[in-house]
Short mmCIF file of C-alpha atoms in Angstrom, two decimals:
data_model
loop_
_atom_site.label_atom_id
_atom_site.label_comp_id
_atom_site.label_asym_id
_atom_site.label_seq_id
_atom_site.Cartn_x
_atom_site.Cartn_y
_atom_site.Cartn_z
CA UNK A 1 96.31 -106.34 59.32
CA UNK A 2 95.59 -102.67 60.05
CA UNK A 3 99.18 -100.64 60.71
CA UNK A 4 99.85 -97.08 61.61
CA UNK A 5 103.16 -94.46 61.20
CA UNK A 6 104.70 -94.60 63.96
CA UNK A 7 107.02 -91.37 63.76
CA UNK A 8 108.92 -91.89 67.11
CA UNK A 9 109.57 -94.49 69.48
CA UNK A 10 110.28 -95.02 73.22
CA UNK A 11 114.03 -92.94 73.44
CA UNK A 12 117.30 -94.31 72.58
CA UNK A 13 120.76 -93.70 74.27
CA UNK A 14 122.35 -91.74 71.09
CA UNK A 15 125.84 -92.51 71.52
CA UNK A 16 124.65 -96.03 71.23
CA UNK A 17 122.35 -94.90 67.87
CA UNK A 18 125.76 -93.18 66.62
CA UNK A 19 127.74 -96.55 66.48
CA UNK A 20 125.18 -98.00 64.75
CA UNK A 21 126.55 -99.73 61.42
CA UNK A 22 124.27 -98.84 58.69
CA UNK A 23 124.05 -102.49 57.66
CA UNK A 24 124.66 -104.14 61.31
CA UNK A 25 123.36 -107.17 61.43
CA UNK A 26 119.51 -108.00 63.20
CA UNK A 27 119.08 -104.43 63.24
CA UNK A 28 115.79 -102.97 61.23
CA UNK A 29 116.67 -99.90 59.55
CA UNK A 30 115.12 -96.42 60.91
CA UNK A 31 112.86 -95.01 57.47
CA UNK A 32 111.98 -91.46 56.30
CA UNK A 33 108.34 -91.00 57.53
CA UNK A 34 108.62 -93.76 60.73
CA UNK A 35 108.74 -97.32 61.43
CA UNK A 36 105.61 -99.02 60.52
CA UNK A 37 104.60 -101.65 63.75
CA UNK A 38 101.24 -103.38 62.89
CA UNK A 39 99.24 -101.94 66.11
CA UNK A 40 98.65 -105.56 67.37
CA UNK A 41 102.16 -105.97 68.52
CA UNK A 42 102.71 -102.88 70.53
CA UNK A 43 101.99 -102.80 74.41
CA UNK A 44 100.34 -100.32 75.78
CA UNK A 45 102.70 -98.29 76.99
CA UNK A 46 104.53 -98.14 73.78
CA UNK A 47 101.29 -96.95 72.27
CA UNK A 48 100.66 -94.12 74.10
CA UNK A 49 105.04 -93.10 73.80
CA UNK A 50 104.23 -93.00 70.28
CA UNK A 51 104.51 -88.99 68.95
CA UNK A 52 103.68 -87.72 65.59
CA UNK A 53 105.65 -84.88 64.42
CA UNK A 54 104.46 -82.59 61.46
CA UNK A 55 106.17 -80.07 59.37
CA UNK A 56 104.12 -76.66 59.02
CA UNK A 57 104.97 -74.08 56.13
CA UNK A 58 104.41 -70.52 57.27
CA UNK A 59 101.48 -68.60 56.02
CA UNK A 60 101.29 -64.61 56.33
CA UNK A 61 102.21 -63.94 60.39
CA UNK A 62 101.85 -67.47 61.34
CA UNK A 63 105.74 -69.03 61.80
CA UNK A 64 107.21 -72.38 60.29
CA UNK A 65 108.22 -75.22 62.26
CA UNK A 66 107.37 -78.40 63.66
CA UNK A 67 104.69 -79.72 66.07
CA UNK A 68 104.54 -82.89 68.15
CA UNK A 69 101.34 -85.01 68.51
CA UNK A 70 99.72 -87.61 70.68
CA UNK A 71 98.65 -90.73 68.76
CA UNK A 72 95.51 -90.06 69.85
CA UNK A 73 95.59 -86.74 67.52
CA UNK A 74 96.04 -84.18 70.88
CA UNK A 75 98.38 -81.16 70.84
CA UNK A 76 101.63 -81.90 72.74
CA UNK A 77 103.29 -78.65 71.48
CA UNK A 78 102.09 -77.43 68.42
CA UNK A 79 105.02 -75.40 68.28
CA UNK A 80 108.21 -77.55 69.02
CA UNK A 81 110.26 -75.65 67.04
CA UNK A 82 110.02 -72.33 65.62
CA UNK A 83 111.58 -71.99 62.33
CA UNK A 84 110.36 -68.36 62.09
CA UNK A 85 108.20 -66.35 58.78
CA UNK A 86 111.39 -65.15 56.68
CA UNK A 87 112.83 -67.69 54.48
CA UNK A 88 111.47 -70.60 56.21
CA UNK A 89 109.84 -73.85 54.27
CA UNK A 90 110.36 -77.38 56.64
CA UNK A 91 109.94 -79.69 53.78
CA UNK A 92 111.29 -82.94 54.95
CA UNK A 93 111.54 -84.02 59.02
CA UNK A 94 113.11 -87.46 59.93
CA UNK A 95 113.03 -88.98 63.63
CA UNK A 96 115.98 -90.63 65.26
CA UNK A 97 115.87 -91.84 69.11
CA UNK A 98 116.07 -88.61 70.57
CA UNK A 99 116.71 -86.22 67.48
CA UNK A 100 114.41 -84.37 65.08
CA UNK A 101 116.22 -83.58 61.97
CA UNK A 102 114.11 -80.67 59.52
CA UNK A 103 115.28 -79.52 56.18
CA UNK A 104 114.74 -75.80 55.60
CA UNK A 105 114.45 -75.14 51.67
CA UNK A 106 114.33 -71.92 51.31
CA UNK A 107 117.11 -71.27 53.83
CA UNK A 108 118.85 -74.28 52.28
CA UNK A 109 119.94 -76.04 55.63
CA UNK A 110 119.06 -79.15 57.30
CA UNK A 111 119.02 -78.61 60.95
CA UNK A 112 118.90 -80.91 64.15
CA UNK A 113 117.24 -80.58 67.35
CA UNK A 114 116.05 -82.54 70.23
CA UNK A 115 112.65 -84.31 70.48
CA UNK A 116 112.11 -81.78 73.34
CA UNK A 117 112.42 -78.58 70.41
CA UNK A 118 116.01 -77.84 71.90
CA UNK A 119 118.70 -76.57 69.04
CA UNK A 120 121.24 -78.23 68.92
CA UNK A 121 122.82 -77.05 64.92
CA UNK A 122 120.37 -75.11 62.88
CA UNK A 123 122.74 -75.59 60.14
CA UNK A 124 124.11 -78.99 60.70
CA UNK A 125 124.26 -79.32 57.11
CA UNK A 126 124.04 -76.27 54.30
CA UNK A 127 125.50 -74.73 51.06
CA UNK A 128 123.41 -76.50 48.64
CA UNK A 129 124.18 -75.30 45.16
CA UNK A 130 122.12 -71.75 43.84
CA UNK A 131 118.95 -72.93 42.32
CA UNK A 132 118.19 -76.41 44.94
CA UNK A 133 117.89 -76.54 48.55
CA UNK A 134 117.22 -80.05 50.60
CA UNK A 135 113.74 -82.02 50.57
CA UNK A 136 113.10 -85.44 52.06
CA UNK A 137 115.36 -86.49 54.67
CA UNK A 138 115.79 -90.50 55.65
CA UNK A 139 118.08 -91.82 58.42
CA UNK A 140 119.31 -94.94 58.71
CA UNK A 141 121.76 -95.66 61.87
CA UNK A 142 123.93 -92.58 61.37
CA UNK A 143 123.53 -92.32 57.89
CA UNK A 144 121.68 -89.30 56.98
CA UNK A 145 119.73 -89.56 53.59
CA UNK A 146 119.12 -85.59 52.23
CA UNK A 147 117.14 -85.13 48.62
CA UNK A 148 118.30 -82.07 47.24
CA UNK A 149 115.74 -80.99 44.51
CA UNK A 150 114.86 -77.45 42.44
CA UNK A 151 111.36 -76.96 42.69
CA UNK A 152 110.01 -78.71 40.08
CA UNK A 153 112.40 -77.97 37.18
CA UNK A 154 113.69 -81.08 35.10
CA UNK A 155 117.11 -80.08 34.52
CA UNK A 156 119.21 -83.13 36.23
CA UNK A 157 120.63 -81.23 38.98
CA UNK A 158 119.03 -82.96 41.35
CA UNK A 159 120.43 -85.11 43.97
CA UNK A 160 120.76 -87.94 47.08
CA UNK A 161 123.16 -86.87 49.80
CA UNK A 162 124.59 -88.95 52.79
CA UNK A 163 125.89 -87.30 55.73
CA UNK A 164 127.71 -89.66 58.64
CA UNK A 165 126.61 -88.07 61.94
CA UNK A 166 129.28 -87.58 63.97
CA UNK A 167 129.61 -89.01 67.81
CA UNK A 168 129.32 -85.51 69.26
CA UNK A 169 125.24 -84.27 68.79
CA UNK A 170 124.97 -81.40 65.67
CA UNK A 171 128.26 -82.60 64.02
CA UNK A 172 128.65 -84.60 60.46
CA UNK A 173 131.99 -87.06 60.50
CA UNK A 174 131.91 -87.69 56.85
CA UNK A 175 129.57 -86.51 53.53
CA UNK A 176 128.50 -87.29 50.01
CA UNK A 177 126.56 -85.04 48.61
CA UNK A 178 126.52 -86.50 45.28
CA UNK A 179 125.89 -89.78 46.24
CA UNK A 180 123.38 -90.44 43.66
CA UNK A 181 123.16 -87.64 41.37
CA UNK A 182 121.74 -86.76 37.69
CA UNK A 183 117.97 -86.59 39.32
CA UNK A 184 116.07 -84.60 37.56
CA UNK A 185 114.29 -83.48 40.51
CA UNK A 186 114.47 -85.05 43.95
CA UNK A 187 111.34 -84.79 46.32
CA UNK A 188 111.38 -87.49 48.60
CA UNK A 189 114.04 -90.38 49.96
CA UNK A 190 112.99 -93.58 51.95
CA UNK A 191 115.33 -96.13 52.62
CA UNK A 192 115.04 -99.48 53.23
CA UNK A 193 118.25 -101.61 54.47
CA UNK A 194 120.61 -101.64 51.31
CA UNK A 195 117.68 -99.57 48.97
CA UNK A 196 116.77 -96.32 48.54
CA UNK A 197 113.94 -95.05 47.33
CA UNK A 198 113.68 -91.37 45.73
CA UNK A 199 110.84 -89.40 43.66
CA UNK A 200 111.32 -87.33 40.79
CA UNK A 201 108.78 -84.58 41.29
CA UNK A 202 109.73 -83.04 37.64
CA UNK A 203 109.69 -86.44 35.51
CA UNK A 204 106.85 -88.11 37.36
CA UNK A 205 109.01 -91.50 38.71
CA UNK A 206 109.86 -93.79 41.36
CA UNK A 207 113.60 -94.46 41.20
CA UNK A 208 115.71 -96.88 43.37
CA UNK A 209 119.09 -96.89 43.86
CA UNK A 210 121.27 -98.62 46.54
CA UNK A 211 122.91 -96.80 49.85
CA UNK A 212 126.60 -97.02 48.10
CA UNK A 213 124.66 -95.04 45.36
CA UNK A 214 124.20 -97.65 42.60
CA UNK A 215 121.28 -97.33 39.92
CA UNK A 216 118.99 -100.53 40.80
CA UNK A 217 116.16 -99.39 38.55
CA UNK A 218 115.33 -96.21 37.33
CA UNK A 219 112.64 -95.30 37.11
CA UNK A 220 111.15 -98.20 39.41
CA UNK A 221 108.11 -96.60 38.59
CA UNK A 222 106.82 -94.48 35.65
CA UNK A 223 103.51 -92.35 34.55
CA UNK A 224 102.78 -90.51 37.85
CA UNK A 225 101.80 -86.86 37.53
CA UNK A 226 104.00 -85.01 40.51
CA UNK A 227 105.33 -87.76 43.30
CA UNK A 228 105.54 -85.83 46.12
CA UNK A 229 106.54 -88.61 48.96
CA UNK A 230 107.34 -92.41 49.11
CA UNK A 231 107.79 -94.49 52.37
CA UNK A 232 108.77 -97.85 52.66
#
């Protein structure tokens, strides 16, 4: 059966998305990259609601940010939000109902904004430790997945980080930012009801590890050259 990323679906109430309990029951967990819908099942209208957001790095005068997408491929806005050229590097993007959260590396924030390119906390989450900033991003409910990784180095001080989104848009209620830690270096986070899913860009590995931060196997998967993302 022939599927394709779906990166954003029709909009959700998000006080409704807040309350969400991560493992409430009948409920299909929101992943990293999208939900994946096998084509076949979607209606037409849902179809053409679907939006594809991409991350774009900056490159001499052209500015960082993120750009929306019609399934189809078309332009919607190309630039939904303007991270800027100084210290800018959007390296992970998750969607949520009506929310775009982007991690920043180099500035070493994850920020949130609307689906319409409205800010609404640049800096809803920041002060990553000297030497790592924040990758991958996964959401789940209101549980915000963050890898925090170093560039490539394989010095273990790598890590998974959960944020609780608090009721009131660009707030957190709650964090762990050490929820898994001891990753060498951490790329990439899907997750996947109770499972998460994180590469280690530096060692080459698939690890898995549960949401309450439990080791389930790593690695899952060994021998790859640099894992840069994983989806689920």
């Amino acid at each position: 059966m022939s599927i394709r990323t779906i990166s954003k679906l029709l909009p959700a109430n998000r006080a409704s998305l807040r309350s969400r309990s991560r493992k409430a029951p009948g409920r299909t967990p929101l992943r990293a990259s999208g939900i994946r819908i096998p084509i076949e099942s979607l209606e037409p209208r849902q179809l053409l609601a679907a939006q594809i957001y991409v991350t774009n790095a900056s490159t001499g005068s052209t500015n960082a940010g993120v750009g929306v997408y019609s399934a189809s491929g078309a332009a919607v806005n190309a630039n939904l939000i303007n991270l800027g050229s100084n210290d800018t590097y959007p390296s992970g993007i998750a969607v949520s109902g009506s929310d775009v959260f982007v991690s920043n590396y180099y500035a070493g924030t994850v920020g949130e904004y609307t689906t319409s390119g409205a800010t609404i906390n640049a800096k809803l989450i920041s002060g990553f430790p000297s030497g790592t900033g924040p990758f991958g991003l996964a959401i789940s409910g209101s549980e915000l997945f963050v890898a925090q990784g170093n560039g490539g180095a394989a010095i273990s001080n790598g890590s998974i980080g959960e944020y609780t989104l608090g009721t009131k848009a660009g707030t957190i209620k709650s964090k762990n930012p050490k929820l898994v830690s001891g990753i060498d270096d951490a790329g990439s986070v899907a997750v996947s009801g109770s499972d998460l899913f994180v590469t280690d860009y530096a060692l080459g590995t698939i690890d898995e590890f549960t949401t309450t931060g439990a080791t389930v196997a790593k690695p899952l998967i060994a021998g790859l050259s640099r894992p840069e993302q994983v989806v689920v």
